[in-house]
mmCIF file of C-alpha atoms in Angstrom:
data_model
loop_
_atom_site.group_PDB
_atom_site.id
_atom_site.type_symbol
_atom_site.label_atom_id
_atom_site.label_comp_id
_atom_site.label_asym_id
_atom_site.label_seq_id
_atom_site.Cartn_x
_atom_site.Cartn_y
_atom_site.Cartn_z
ATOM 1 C CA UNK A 1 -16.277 -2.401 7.770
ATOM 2 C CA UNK A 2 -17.470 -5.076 10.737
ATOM 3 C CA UNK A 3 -18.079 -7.403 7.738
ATOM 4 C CA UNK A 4 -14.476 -7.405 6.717
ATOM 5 C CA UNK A 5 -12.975 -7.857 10.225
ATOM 6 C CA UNK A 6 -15.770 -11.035 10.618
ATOM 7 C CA UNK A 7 -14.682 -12.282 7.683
ATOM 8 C CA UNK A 8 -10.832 -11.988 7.281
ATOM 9 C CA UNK A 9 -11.636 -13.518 10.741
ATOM 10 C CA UNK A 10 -13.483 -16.481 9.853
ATOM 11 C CA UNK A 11 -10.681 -16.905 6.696
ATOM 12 C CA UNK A 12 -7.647 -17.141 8.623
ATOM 13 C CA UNK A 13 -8.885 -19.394 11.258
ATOM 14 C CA UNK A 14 -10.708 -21.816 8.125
ATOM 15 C CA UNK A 15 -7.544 -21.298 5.799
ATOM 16 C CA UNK A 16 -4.950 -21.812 8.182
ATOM 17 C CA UNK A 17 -6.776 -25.052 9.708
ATOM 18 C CA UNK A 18 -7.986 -26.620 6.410
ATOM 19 C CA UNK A 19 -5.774 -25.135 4.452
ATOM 20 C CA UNK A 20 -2.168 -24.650 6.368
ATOM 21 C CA UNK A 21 -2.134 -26.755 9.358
ATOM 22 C CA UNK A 22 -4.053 -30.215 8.135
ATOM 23 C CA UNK A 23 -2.360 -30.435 4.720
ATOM 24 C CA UNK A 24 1.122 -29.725 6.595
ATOM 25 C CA UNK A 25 0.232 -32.530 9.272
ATOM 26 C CA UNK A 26 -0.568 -35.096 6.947
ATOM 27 C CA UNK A 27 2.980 -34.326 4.728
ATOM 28 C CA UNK A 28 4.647 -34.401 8.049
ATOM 29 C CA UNK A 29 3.027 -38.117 8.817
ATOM 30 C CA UNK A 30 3.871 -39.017 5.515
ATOM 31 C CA UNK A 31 7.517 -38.005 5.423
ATOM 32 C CA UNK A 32 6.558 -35.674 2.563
ATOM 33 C CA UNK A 33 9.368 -32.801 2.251
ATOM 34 C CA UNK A 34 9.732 -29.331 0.324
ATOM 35 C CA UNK A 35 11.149 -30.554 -3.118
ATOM 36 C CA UNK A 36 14.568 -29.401 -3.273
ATOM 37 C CA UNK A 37 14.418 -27.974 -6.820
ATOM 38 C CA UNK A 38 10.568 -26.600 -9.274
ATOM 39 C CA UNK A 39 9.959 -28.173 -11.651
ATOM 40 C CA UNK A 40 6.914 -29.195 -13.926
ATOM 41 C CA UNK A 41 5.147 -30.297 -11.275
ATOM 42 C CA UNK A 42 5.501 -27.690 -9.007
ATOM 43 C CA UNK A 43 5.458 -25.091 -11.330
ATOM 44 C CA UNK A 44 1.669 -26.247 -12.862
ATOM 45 C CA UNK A 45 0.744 -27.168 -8.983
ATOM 46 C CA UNK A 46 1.891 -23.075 -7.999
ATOM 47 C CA UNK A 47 -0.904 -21.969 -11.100
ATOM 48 C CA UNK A 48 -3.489 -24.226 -10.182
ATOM 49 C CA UNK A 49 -3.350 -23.429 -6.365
ATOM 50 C CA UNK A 50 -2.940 -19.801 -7.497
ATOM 51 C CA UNK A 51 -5.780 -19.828 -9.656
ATOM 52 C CA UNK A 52 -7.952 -21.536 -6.632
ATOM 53 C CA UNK A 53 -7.271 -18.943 -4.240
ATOM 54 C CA UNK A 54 -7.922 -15.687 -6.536
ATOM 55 C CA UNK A 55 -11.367 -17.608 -7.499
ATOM 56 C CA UNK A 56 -12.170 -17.913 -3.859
ATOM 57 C CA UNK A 57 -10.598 -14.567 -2.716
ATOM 58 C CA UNK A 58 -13.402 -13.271 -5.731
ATOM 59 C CA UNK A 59 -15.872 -15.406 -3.489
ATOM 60 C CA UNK A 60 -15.267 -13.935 -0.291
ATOM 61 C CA UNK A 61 -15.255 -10.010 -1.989
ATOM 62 C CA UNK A 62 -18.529 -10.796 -3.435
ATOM 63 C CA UNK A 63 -19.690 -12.038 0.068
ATOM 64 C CA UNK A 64 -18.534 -9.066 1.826
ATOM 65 C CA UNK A 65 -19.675 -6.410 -0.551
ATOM 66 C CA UNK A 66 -22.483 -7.644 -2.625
ATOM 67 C CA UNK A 67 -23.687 -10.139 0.191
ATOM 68 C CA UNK A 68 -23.136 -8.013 3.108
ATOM 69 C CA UNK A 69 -21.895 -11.179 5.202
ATOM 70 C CA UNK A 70 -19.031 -13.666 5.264
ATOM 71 C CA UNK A 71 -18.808 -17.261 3.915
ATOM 72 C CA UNK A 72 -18.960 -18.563 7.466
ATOM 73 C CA UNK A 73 -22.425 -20.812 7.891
ATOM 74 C CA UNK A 74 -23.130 -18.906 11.264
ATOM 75 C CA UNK A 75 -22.804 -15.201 9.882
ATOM 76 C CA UNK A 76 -23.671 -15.867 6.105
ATOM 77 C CA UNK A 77 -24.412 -12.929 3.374
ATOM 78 C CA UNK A 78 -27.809 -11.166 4.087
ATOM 79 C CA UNK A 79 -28.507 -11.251 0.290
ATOM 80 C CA UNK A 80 -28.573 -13.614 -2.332
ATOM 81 C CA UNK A 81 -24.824 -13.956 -4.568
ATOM 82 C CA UNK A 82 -25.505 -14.174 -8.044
ATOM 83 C CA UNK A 83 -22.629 -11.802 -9.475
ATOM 84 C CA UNK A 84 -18.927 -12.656 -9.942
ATOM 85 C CA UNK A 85 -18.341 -16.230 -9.985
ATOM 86 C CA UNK A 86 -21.647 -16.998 -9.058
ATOM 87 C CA UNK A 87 -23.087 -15.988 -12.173
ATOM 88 C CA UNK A 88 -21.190 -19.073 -13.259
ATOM 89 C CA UNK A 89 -21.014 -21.937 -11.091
ATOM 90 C CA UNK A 90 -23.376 -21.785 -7.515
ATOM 91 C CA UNK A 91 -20.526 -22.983 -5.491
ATOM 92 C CA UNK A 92 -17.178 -21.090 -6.668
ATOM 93 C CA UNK A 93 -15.897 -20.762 -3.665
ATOM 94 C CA UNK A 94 -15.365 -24.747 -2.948
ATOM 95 C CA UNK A 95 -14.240 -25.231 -6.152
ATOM 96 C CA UNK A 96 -11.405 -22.815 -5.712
ATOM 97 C CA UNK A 97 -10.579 -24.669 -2.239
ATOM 98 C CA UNK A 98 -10.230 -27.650 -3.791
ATOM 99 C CA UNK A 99 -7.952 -26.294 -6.833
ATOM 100 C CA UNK A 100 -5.768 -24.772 -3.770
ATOM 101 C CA UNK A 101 -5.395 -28.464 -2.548
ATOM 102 C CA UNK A 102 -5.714 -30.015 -5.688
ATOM 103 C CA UNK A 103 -2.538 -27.358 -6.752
ATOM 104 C CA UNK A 104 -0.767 -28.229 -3.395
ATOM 105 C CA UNK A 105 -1.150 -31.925 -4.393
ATOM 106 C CA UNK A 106 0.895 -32.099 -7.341
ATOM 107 C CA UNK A 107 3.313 -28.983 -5.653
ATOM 108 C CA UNK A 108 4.283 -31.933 -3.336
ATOM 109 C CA UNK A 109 3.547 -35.020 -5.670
ATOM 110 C CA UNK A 110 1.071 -36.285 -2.593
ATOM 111 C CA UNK A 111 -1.058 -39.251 -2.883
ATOM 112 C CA UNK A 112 -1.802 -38.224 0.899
ATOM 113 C CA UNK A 113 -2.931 -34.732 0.087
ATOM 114 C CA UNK A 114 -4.647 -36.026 -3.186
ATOM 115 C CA UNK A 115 -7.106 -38.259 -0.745
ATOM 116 C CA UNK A 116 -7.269 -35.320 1.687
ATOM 117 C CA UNK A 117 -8.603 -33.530 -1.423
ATOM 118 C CA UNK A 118 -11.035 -36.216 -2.597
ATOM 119 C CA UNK A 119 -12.504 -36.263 0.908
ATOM 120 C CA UNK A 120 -12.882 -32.586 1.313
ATOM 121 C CA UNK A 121 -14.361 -33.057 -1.935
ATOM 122 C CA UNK A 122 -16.877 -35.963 -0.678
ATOM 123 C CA UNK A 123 -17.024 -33.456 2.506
ATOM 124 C CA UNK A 124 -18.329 -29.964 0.670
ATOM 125 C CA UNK A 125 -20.525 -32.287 -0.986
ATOM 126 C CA UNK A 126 -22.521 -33.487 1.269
ATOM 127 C CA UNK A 127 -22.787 -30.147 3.147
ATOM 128 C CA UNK A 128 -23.812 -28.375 -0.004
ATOM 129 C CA UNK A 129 -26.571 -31.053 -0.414
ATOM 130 C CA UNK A 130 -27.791 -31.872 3.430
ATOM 131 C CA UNK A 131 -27.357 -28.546 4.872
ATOM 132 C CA UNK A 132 -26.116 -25.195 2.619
ATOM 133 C CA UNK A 133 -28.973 -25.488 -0.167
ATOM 134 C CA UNK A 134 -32.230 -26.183 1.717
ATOM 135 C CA UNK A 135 -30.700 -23.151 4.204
ATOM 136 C CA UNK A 136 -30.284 -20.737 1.151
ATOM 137 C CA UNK A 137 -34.022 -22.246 -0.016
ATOM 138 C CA UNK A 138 -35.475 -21.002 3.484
ATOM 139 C CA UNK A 139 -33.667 -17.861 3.446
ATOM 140 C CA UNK A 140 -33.947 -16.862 -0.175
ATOM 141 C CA UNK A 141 -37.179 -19.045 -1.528
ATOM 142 C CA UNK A 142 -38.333 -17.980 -5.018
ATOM 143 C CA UNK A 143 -34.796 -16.050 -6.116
ATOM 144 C CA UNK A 144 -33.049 -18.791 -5.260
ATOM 145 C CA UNK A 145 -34.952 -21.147 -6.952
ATOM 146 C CA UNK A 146 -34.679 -19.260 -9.812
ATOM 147 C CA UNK A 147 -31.206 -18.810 -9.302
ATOM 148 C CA UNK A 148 -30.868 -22.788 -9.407
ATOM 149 C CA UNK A 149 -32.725 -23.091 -12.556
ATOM 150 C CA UNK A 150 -30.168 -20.946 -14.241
ATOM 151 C CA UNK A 151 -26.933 -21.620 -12.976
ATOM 152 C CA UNK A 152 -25.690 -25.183 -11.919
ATOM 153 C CA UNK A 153 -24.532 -26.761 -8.574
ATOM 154 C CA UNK A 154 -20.695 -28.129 -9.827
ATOM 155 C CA UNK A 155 -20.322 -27.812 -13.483
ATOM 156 C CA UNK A 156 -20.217 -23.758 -14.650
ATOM 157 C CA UNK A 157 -22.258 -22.584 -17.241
ATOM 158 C CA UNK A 158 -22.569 -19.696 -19.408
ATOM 159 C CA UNK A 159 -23.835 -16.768 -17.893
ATOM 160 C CA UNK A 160 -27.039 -15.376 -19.030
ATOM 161 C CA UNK A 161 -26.795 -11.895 -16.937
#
């Protein structure tokens, strides 16, 4: 149960800061309004952003109950995810962050948000690289080594479990 409290925690202070307040800051600077009326755009922005968030709500369930931590660098899971959308793709919950942006992009037809999104993208990156794989390496050795072998960094694969 203290797993869930860290972690819906550690989501509404990420979420709301990445997610809420920065994206509505930079529409405010760029005289960006709510469109008046939904159409294509919005409509196909509303599934995509949708879609994000349910793949990284899965994230953060399989982090809480299969990981027995939270996606937050300084309380991370205690074991190794490999189920859900990990069996798939080793960083799911990133990609669904950016679909959420990329979906709240074209909601608002933003060129602003659409950089915001290519630098969170440049962003995750780098942290996946420099910092969040050698970390899992330490922690995890062999399995996740193995676990690289199988499934890929970015592009999602087929599962083999």
């Amino acid at each position: 149960m203290f797993v869930l409290v860290r972690t819906l925690t550690y989501a509404t202070i990420f979420v709301g800061l990445l997610f809420i307040y920065l994206p509505a800051r930079l529409l405010a600077w760029s005289g960006i309004v709510h469109p008046i009326s939904l159409g294509w755009p919005q409509i196909i922005g509303l599934v995509i952003g949708s879609g994000g968030a349910l793949l990284a709500l899965a994230c953060i369930s399989a982090f809480i109950f299969i990981g027995k931590g939270t996606p937050a660098p300084f309380d991370p899971p205690r074991r190794l995810v490999v189920r859900g959308p990990y069996r798939f793709v080793r960083n799911p919950m990133y990609m669904g962050a950016a679909l959420v942006l990329a979906g709240t992009a074209l909601y608002y037809q933003s060129a602003v948000l659409l950089a915001f999104l290519a630098l969170f993208i440049l962003a995750t990156h780098l942290f996946v690289v420099i910092y969040e794989e050698p970390t899992l390496h330490r922690s995890f050795g062999s399995d996740y080594v193995a676990y690289c072998d199988h499934v890929r960094r970015w592009r999602p694969t087929a599962s083999r479990s």
